[in-house]
GROMACS .gro file of N, CA and C in nm:
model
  417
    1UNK      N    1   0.084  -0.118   0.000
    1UNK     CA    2   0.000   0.000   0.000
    1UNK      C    3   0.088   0.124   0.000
    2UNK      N    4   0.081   0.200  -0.098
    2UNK     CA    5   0.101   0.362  -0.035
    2UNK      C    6   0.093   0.431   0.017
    3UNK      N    7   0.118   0.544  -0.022
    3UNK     CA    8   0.143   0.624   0.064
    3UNK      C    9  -0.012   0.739   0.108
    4UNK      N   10  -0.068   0.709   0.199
    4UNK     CA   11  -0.181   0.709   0.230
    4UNK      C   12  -0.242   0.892   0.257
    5UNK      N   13  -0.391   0.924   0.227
    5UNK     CA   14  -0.401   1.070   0.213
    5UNK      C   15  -0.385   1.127   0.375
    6UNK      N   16  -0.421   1.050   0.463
    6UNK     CA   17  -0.413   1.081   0.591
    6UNK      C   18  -0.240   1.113   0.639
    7UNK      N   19  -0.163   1.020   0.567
    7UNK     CA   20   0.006   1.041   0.615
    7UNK      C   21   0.040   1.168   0.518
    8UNK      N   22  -0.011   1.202   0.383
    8UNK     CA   23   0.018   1.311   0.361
    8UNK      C   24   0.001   1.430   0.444
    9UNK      N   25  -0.106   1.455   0.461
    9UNK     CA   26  -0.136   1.543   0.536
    9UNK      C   27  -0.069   1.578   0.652
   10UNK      N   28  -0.087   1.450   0.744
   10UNK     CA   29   0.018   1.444   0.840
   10UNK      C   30   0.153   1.505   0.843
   11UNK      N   31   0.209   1.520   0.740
   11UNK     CA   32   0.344   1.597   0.668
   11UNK      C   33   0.297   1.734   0.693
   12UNK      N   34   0.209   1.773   0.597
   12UNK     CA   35   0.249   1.912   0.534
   12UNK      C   36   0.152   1.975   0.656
   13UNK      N   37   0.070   1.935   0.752
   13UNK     CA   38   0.045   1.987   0.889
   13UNK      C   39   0.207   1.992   0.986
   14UNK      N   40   0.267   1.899   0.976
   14UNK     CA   41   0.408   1.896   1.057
   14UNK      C   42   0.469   2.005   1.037
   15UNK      N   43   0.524   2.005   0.896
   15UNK     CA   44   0.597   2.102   0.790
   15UNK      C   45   0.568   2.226   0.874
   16UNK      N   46   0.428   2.253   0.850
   16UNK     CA   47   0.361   2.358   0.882
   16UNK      C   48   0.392   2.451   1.039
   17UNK      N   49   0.370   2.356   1.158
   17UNK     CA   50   0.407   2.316   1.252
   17UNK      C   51   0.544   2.390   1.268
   18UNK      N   52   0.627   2.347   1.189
   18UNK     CA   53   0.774   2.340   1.196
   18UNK      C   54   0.812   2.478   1.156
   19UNK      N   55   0.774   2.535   1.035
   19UNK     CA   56   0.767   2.632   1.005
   19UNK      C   57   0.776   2.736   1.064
   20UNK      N   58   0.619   2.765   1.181
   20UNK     CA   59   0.593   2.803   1.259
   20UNK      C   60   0.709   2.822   1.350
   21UNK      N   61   0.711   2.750   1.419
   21UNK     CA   62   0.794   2.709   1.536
   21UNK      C   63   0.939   2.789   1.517
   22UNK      N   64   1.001   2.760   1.383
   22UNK     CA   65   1.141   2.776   1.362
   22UNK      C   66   1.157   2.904   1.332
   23UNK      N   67   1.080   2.995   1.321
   23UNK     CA   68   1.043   3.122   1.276
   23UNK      C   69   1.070   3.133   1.124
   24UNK      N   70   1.050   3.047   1.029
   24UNK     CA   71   1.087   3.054   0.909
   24UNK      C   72   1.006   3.122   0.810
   25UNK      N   73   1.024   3.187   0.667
   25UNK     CA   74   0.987   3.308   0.603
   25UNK      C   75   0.851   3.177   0.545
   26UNK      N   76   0.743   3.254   0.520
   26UNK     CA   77   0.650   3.191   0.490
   26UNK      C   78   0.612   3.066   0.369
   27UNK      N   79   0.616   2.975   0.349
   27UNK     CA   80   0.612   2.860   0.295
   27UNK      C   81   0.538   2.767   0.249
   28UNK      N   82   0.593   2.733   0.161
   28UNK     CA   83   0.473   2.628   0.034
   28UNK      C   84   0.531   2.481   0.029
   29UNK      N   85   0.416   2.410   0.058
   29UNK     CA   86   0.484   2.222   0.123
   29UNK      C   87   0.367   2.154   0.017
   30UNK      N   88   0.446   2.055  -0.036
   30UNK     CA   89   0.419   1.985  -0.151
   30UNK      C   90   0.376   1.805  -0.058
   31UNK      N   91   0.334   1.739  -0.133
   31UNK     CA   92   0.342   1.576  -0.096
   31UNK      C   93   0.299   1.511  -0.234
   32UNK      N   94   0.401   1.409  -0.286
   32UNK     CA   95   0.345   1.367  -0.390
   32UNK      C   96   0.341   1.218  -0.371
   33UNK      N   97   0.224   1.115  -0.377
   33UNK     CA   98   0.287   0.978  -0.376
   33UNK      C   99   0.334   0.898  -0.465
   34UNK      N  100   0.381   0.771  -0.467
   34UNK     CA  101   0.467   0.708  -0.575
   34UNK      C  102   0.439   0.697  -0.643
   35UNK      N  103   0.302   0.750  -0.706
   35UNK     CA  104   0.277   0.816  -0.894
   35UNK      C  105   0.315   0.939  -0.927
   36UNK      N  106   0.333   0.997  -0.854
   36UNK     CA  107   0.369   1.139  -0.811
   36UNK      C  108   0.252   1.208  -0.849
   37UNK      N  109   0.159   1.160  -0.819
   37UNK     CA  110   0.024   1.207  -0.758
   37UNK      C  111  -0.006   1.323  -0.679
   38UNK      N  112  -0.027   1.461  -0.696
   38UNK     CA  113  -0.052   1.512  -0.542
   38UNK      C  114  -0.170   1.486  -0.426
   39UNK      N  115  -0.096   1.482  -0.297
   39UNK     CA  116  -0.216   1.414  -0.192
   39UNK      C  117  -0.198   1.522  -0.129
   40UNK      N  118  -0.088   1.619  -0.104
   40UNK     CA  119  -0.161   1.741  -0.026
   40UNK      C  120  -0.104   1.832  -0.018
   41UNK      N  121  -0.076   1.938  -0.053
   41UNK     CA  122  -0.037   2.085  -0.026
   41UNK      C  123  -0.071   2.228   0.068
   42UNK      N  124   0.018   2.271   0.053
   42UNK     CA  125  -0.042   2.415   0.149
   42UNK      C  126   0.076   2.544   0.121
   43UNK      N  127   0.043   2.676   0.117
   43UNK     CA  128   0.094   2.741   0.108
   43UNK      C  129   0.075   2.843   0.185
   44UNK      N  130   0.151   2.878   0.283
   44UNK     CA  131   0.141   3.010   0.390
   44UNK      C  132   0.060   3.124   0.352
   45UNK      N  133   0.017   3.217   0.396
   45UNK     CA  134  -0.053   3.336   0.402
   45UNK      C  135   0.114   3.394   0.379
   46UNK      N  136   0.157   3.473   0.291
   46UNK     CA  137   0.222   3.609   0.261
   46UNK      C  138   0.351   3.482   0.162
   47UNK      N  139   0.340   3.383   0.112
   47UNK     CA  140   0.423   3.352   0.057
   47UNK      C  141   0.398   3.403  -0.066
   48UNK      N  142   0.496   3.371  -0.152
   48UNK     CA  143   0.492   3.439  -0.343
   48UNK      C  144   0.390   3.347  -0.432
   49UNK      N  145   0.369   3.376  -0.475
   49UNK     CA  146   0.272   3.317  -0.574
   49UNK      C  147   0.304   3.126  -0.668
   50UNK      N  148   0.408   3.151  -0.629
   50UNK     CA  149   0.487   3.039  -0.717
   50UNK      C  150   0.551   2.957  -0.626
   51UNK      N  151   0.562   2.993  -0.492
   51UNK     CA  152   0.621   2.892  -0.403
   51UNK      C  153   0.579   2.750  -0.452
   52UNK      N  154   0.450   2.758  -0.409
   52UNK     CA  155   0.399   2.570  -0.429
   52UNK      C  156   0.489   2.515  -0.559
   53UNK      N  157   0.505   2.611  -0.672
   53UNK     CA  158   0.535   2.517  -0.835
   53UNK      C  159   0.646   2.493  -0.801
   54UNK      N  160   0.759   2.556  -0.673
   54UNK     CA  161   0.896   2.524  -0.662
   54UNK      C  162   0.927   2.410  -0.536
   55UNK      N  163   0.792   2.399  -0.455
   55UNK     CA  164   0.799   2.309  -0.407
   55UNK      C  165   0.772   2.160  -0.474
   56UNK      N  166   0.672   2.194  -0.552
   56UNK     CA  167   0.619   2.089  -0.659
   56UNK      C  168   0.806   2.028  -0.720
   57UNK      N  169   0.826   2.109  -0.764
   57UNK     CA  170   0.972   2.060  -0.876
   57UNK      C  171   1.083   2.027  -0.808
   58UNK      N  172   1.097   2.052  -0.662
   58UNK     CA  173   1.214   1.980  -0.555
   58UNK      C  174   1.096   1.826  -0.541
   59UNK      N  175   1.015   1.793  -0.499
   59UNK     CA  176   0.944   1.655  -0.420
   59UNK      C  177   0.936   1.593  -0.634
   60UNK      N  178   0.896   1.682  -0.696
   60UNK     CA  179   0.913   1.559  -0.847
   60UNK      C  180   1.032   1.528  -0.895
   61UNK      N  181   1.156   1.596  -0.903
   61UNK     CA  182   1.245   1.576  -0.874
   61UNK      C  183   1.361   1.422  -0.802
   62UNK      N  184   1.259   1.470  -0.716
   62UNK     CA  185   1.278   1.354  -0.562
   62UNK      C  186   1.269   1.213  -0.619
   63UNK      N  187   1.119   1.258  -0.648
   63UNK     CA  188   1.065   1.106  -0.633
   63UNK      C  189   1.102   1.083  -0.778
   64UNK      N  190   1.083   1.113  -0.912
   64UNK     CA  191   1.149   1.126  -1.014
   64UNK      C  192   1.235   1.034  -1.041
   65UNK      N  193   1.341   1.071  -0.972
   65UNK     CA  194   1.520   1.019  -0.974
   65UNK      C  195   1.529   0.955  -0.858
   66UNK      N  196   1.481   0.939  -0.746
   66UNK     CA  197   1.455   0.837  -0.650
   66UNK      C  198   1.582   0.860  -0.541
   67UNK      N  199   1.621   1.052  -0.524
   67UNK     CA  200   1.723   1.062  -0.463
   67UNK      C  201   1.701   1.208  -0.419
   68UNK      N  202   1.698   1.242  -0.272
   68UNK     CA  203   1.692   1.359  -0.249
   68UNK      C  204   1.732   1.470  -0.383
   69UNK      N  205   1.648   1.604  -0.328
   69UNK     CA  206   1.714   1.704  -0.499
   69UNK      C  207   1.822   1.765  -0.379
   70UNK      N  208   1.862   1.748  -0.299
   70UNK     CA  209   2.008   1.797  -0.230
   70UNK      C  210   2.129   1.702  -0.310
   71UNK      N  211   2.075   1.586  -0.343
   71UNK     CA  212   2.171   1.475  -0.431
   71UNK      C  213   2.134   1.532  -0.556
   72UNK      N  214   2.039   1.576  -0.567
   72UNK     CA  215   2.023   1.653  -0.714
   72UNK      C  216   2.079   1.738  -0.761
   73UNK      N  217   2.136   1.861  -0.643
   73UNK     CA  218   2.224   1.977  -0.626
   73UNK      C  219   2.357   1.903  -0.676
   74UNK      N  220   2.425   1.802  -0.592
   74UNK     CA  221   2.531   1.794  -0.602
   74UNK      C  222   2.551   1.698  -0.752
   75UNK      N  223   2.457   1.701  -0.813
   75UNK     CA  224   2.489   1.602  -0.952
   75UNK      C  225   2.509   1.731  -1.070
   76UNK      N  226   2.399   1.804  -1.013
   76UNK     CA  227   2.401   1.932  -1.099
   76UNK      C  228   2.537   1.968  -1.088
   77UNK      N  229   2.600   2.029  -0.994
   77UNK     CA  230   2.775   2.029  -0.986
   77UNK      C  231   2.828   1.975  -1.028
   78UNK      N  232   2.839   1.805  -1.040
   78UNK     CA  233   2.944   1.726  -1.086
   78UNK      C  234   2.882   1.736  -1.276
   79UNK      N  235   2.805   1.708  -1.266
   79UNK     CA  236   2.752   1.695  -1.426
   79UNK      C  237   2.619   1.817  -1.451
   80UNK      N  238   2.634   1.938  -1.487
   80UNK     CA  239   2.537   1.990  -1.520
   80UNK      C  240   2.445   2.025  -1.629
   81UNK      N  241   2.539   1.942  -1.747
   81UNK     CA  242   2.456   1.893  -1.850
   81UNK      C  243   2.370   1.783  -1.872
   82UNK      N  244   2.400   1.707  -1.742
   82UNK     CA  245   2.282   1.599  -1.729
   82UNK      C  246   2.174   1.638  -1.644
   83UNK      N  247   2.167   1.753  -1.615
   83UNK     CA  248   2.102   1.799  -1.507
   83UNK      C  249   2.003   1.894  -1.581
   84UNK      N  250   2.068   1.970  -1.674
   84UNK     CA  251   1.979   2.080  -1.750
   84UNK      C  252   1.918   1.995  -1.873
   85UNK      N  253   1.956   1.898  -1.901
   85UNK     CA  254   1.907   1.782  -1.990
   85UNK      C  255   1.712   1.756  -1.948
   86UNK      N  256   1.716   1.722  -1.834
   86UNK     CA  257   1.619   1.678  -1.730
   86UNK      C  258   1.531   1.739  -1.780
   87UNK      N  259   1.564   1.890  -1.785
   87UNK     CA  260   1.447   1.984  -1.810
   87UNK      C  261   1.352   1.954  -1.929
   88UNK      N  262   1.397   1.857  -2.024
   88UNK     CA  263   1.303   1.824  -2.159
   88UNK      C  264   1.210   1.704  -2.112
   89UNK      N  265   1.278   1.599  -2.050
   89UNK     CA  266   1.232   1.543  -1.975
   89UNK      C  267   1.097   1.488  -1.875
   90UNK      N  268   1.139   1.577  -1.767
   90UNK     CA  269   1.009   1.647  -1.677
   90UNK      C  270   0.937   1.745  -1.705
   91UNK      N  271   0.827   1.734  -1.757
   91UNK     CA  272   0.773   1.831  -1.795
   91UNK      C  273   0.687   1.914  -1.663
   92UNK      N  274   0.674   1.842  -1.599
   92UNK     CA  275   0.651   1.908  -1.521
   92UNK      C  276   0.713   1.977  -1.366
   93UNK      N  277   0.838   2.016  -1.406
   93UNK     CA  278   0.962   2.058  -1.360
   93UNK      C  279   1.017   1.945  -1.288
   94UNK      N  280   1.190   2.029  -1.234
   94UNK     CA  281   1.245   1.983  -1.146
   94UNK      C  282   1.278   2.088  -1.112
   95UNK      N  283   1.357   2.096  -0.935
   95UNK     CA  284   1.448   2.200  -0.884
   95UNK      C  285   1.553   2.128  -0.834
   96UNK      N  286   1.659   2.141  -0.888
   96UNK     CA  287   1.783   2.068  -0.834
   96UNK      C  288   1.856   2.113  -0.700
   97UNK      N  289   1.832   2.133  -0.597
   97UNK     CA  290   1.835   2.202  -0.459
   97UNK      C  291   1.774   2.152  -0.370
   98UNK      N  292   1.826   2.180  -0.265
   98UNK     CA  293   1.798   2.104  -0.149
   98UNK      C  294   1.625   2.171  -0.077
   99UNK      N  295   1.507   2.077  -0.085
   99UNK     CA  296   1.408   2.095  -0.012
   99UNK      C  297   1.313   1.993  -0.080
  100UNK      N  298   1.362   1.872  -0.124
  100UNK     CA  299   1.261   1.783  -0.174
  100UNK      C  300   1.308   1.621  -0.092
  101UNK      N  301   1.236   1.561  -0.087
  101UNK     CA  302   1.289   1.444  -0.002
  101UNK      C  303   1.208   1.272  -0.088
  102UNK      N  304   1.254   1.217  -0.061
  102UNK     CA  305   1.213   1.094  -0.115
  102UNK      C  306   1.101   1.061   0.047
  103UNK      N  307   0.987   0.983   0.003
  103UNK     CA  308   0.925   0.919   0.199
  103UNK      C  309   0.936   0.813   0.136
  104UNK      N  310   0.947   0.683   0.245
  104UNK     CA  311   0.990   0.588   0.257
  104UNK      C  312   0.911   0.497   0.393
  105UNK      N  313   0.891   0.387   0.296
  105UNK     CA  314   0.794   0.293   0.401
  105UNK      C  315   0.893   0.173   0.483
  106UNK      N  316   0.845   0.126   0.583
  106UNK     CA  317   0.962   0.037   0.688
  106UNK      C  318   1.080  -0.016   0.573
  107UNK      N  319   1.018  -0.088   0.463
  107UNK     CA  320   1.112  -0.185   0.417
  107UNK      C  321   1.198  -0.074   0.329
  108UNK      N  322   1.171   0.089   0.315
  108UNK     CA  323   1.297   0.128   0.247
  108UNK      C  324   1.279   0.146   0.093
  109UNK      N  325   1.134   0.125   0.047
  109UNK     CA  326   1.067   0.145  -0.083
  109UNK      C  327   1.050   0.266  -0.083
  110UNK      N  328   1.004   0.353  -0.201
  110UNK     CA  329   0.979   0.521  -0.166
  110UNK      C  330   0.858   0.481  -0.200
  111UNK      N  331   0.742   0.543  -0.148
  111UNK     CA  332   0.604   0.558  -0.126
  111UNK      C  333   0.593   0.726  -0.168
  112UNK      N  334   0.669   0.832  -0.197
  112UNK     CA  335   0.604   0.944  -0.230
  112UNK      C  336   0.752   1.046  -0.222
  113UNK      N  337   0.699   1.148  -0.213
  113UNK     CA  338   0.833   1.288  -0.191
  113UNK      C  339   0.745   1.377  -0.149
  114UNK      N  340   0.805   1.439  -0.075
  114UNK     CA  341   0.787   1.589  -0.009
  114UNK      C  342   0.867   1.715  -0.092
  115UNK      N  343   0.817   1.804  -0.088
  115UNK     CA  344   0.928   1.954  -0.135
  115UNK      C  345   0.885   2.048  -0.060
  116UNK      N  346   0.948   2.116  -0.027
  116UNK     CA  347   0.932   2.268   0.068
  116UNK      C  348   1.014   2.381   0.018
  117UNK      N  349   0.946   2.521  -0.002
  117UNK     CA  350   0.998   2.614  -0.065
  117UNK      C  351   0.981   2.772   0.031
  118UNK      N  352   1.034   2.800   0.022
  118UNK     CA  353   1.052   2.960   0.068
  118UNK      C  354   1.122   3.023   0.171
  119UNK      N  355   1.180   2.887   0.259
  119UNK     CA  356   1.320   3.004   0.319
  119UNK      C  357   1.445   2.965   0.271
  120UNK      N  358   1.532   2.914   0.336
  120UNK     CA  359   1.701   2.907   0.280
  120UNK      C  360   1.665   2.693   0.222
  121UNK      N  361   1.692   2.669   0.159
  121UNK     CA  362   1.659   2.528   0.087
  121UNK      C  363   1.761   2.392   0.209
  122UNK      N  364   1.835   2.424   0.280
  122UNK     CA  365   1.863   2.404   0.414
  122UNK      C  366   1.746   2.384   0.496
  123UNK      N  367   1.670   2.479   0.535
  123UNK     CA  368   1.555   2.516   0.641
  123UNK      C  369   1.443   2.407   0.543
  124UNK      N  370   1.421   2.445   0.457
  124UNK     CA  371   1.303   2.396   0.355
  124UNK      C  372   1.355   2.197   0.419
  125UNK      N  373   1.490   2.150   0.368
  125UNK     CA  374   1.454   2.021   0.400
  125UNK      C  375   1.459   2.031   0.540
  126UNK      N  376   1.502   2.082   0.615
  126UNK     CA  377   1.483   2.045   0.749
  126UNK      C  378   1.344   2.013   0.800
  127UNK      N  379   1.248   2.122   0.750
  127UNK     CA  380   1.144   2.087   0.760
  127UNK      C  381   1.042   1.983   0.727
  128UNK      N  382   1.111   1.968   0.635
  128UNK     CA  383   1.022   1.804   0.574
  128UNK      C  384   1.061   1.676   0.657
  129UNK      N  385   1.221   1.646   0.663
  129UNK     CA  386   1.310   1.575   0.707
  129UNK      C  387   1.192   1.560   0.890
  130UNK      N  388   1.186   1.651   0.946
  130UNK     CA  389   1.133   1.642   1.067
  130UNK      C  390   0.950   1.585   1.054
  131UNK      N  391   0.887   1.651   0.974
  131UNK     CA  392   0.755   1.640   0.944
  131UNK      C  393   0.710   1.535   0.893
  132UNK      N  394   0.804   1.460   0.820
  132UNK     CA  395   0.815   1.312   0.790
  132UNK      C  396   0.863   1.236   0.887
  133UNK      N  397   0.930   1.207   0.985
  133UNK     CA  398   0.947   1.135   1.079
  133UNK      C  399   0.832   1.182   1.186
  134UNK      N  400   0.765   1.280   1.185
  134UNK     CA  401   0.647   1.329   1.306
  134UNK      C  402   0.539   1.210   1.268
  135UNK      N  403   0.487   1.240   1.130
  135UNK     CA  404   0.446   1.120   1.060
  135UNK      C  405   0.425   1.043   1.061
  136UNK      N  406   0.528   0.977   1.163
  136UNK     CA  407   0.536   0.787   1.134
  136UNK      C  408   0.639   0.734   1.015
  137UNK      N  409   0.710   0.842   0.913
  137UNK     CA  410   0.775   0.790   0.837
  137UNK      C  411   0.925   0.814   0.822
  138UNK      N  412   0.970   0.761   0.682
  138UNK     CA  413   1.165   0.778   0.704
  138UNK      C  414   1.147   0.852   0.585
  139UNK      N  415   1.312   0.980   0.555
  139UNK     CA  416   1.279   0.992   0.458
  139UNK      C  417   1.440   0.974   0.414
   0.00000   0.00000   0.00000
């Protein structure tokens, strides 16, 4: 079974949560499951208009290539013509930067991705990274 609408949520309420808490600049939290389906989103009161599409393109990304987009960052570095390649690809973006996460069920399968957008892409995964283990899950 997948990755279920109730554990999404569960995320991007955490995220949210976390957000809050950490005093971070206002923010747009993605959940996609292993169709890369969306099961749930949210976007802060005073964030930019486009947050969510950049959260969207770190968690498709993710789940995509089946490797954090912080591993995405650092491929873009080592090879960035395989990276800007992508872009014909995914049509429906990627962001090669750190705030998208693979989720992951006990046995270590990915069941979905998370992305988080709008403060430093550091803060963004931290927030997921935590909101996914609040969850019940690994990421």
């Amino acid at each position: 079974m997948g990755l279920k609408l109730e554990e999404a949520q569960a995320i991007v309420a955490a995220a949210l949560k976390y957000a809050r808490a950490k005093g971070l600049k206002p923010m747009g939290f993605v959940v996609l499951d292993e169709r890369g389906a969306l099961r749930a989103a949210a976007a802060e009161d005073g964030t930019s208009l486009a947050r969510w599409k950049v959260a969207y393109g770190k968690a498709n990304g993710a789940l995509s290539m089946g490797v954090s987009s912080r591993k995405l960052n650092d491929m873009a570095v080592e090879r960035p013509h395989f990276i800007a390649s992508l872009a014909s690809v995914f049509g429906e973006g990627l962001v090669p930067v750190p705030g998208g996460v693979p989720i992951l069920d006990d046995a270590g399968a990915i069941v979905g991705a998370a992305g988080a957008s709008g403060d430093t892409s550091d803060n963004d995964e931290a927030a997921l990274v935590a909101a996914i283990a609040e969850a019940g899950l690994k990421s």
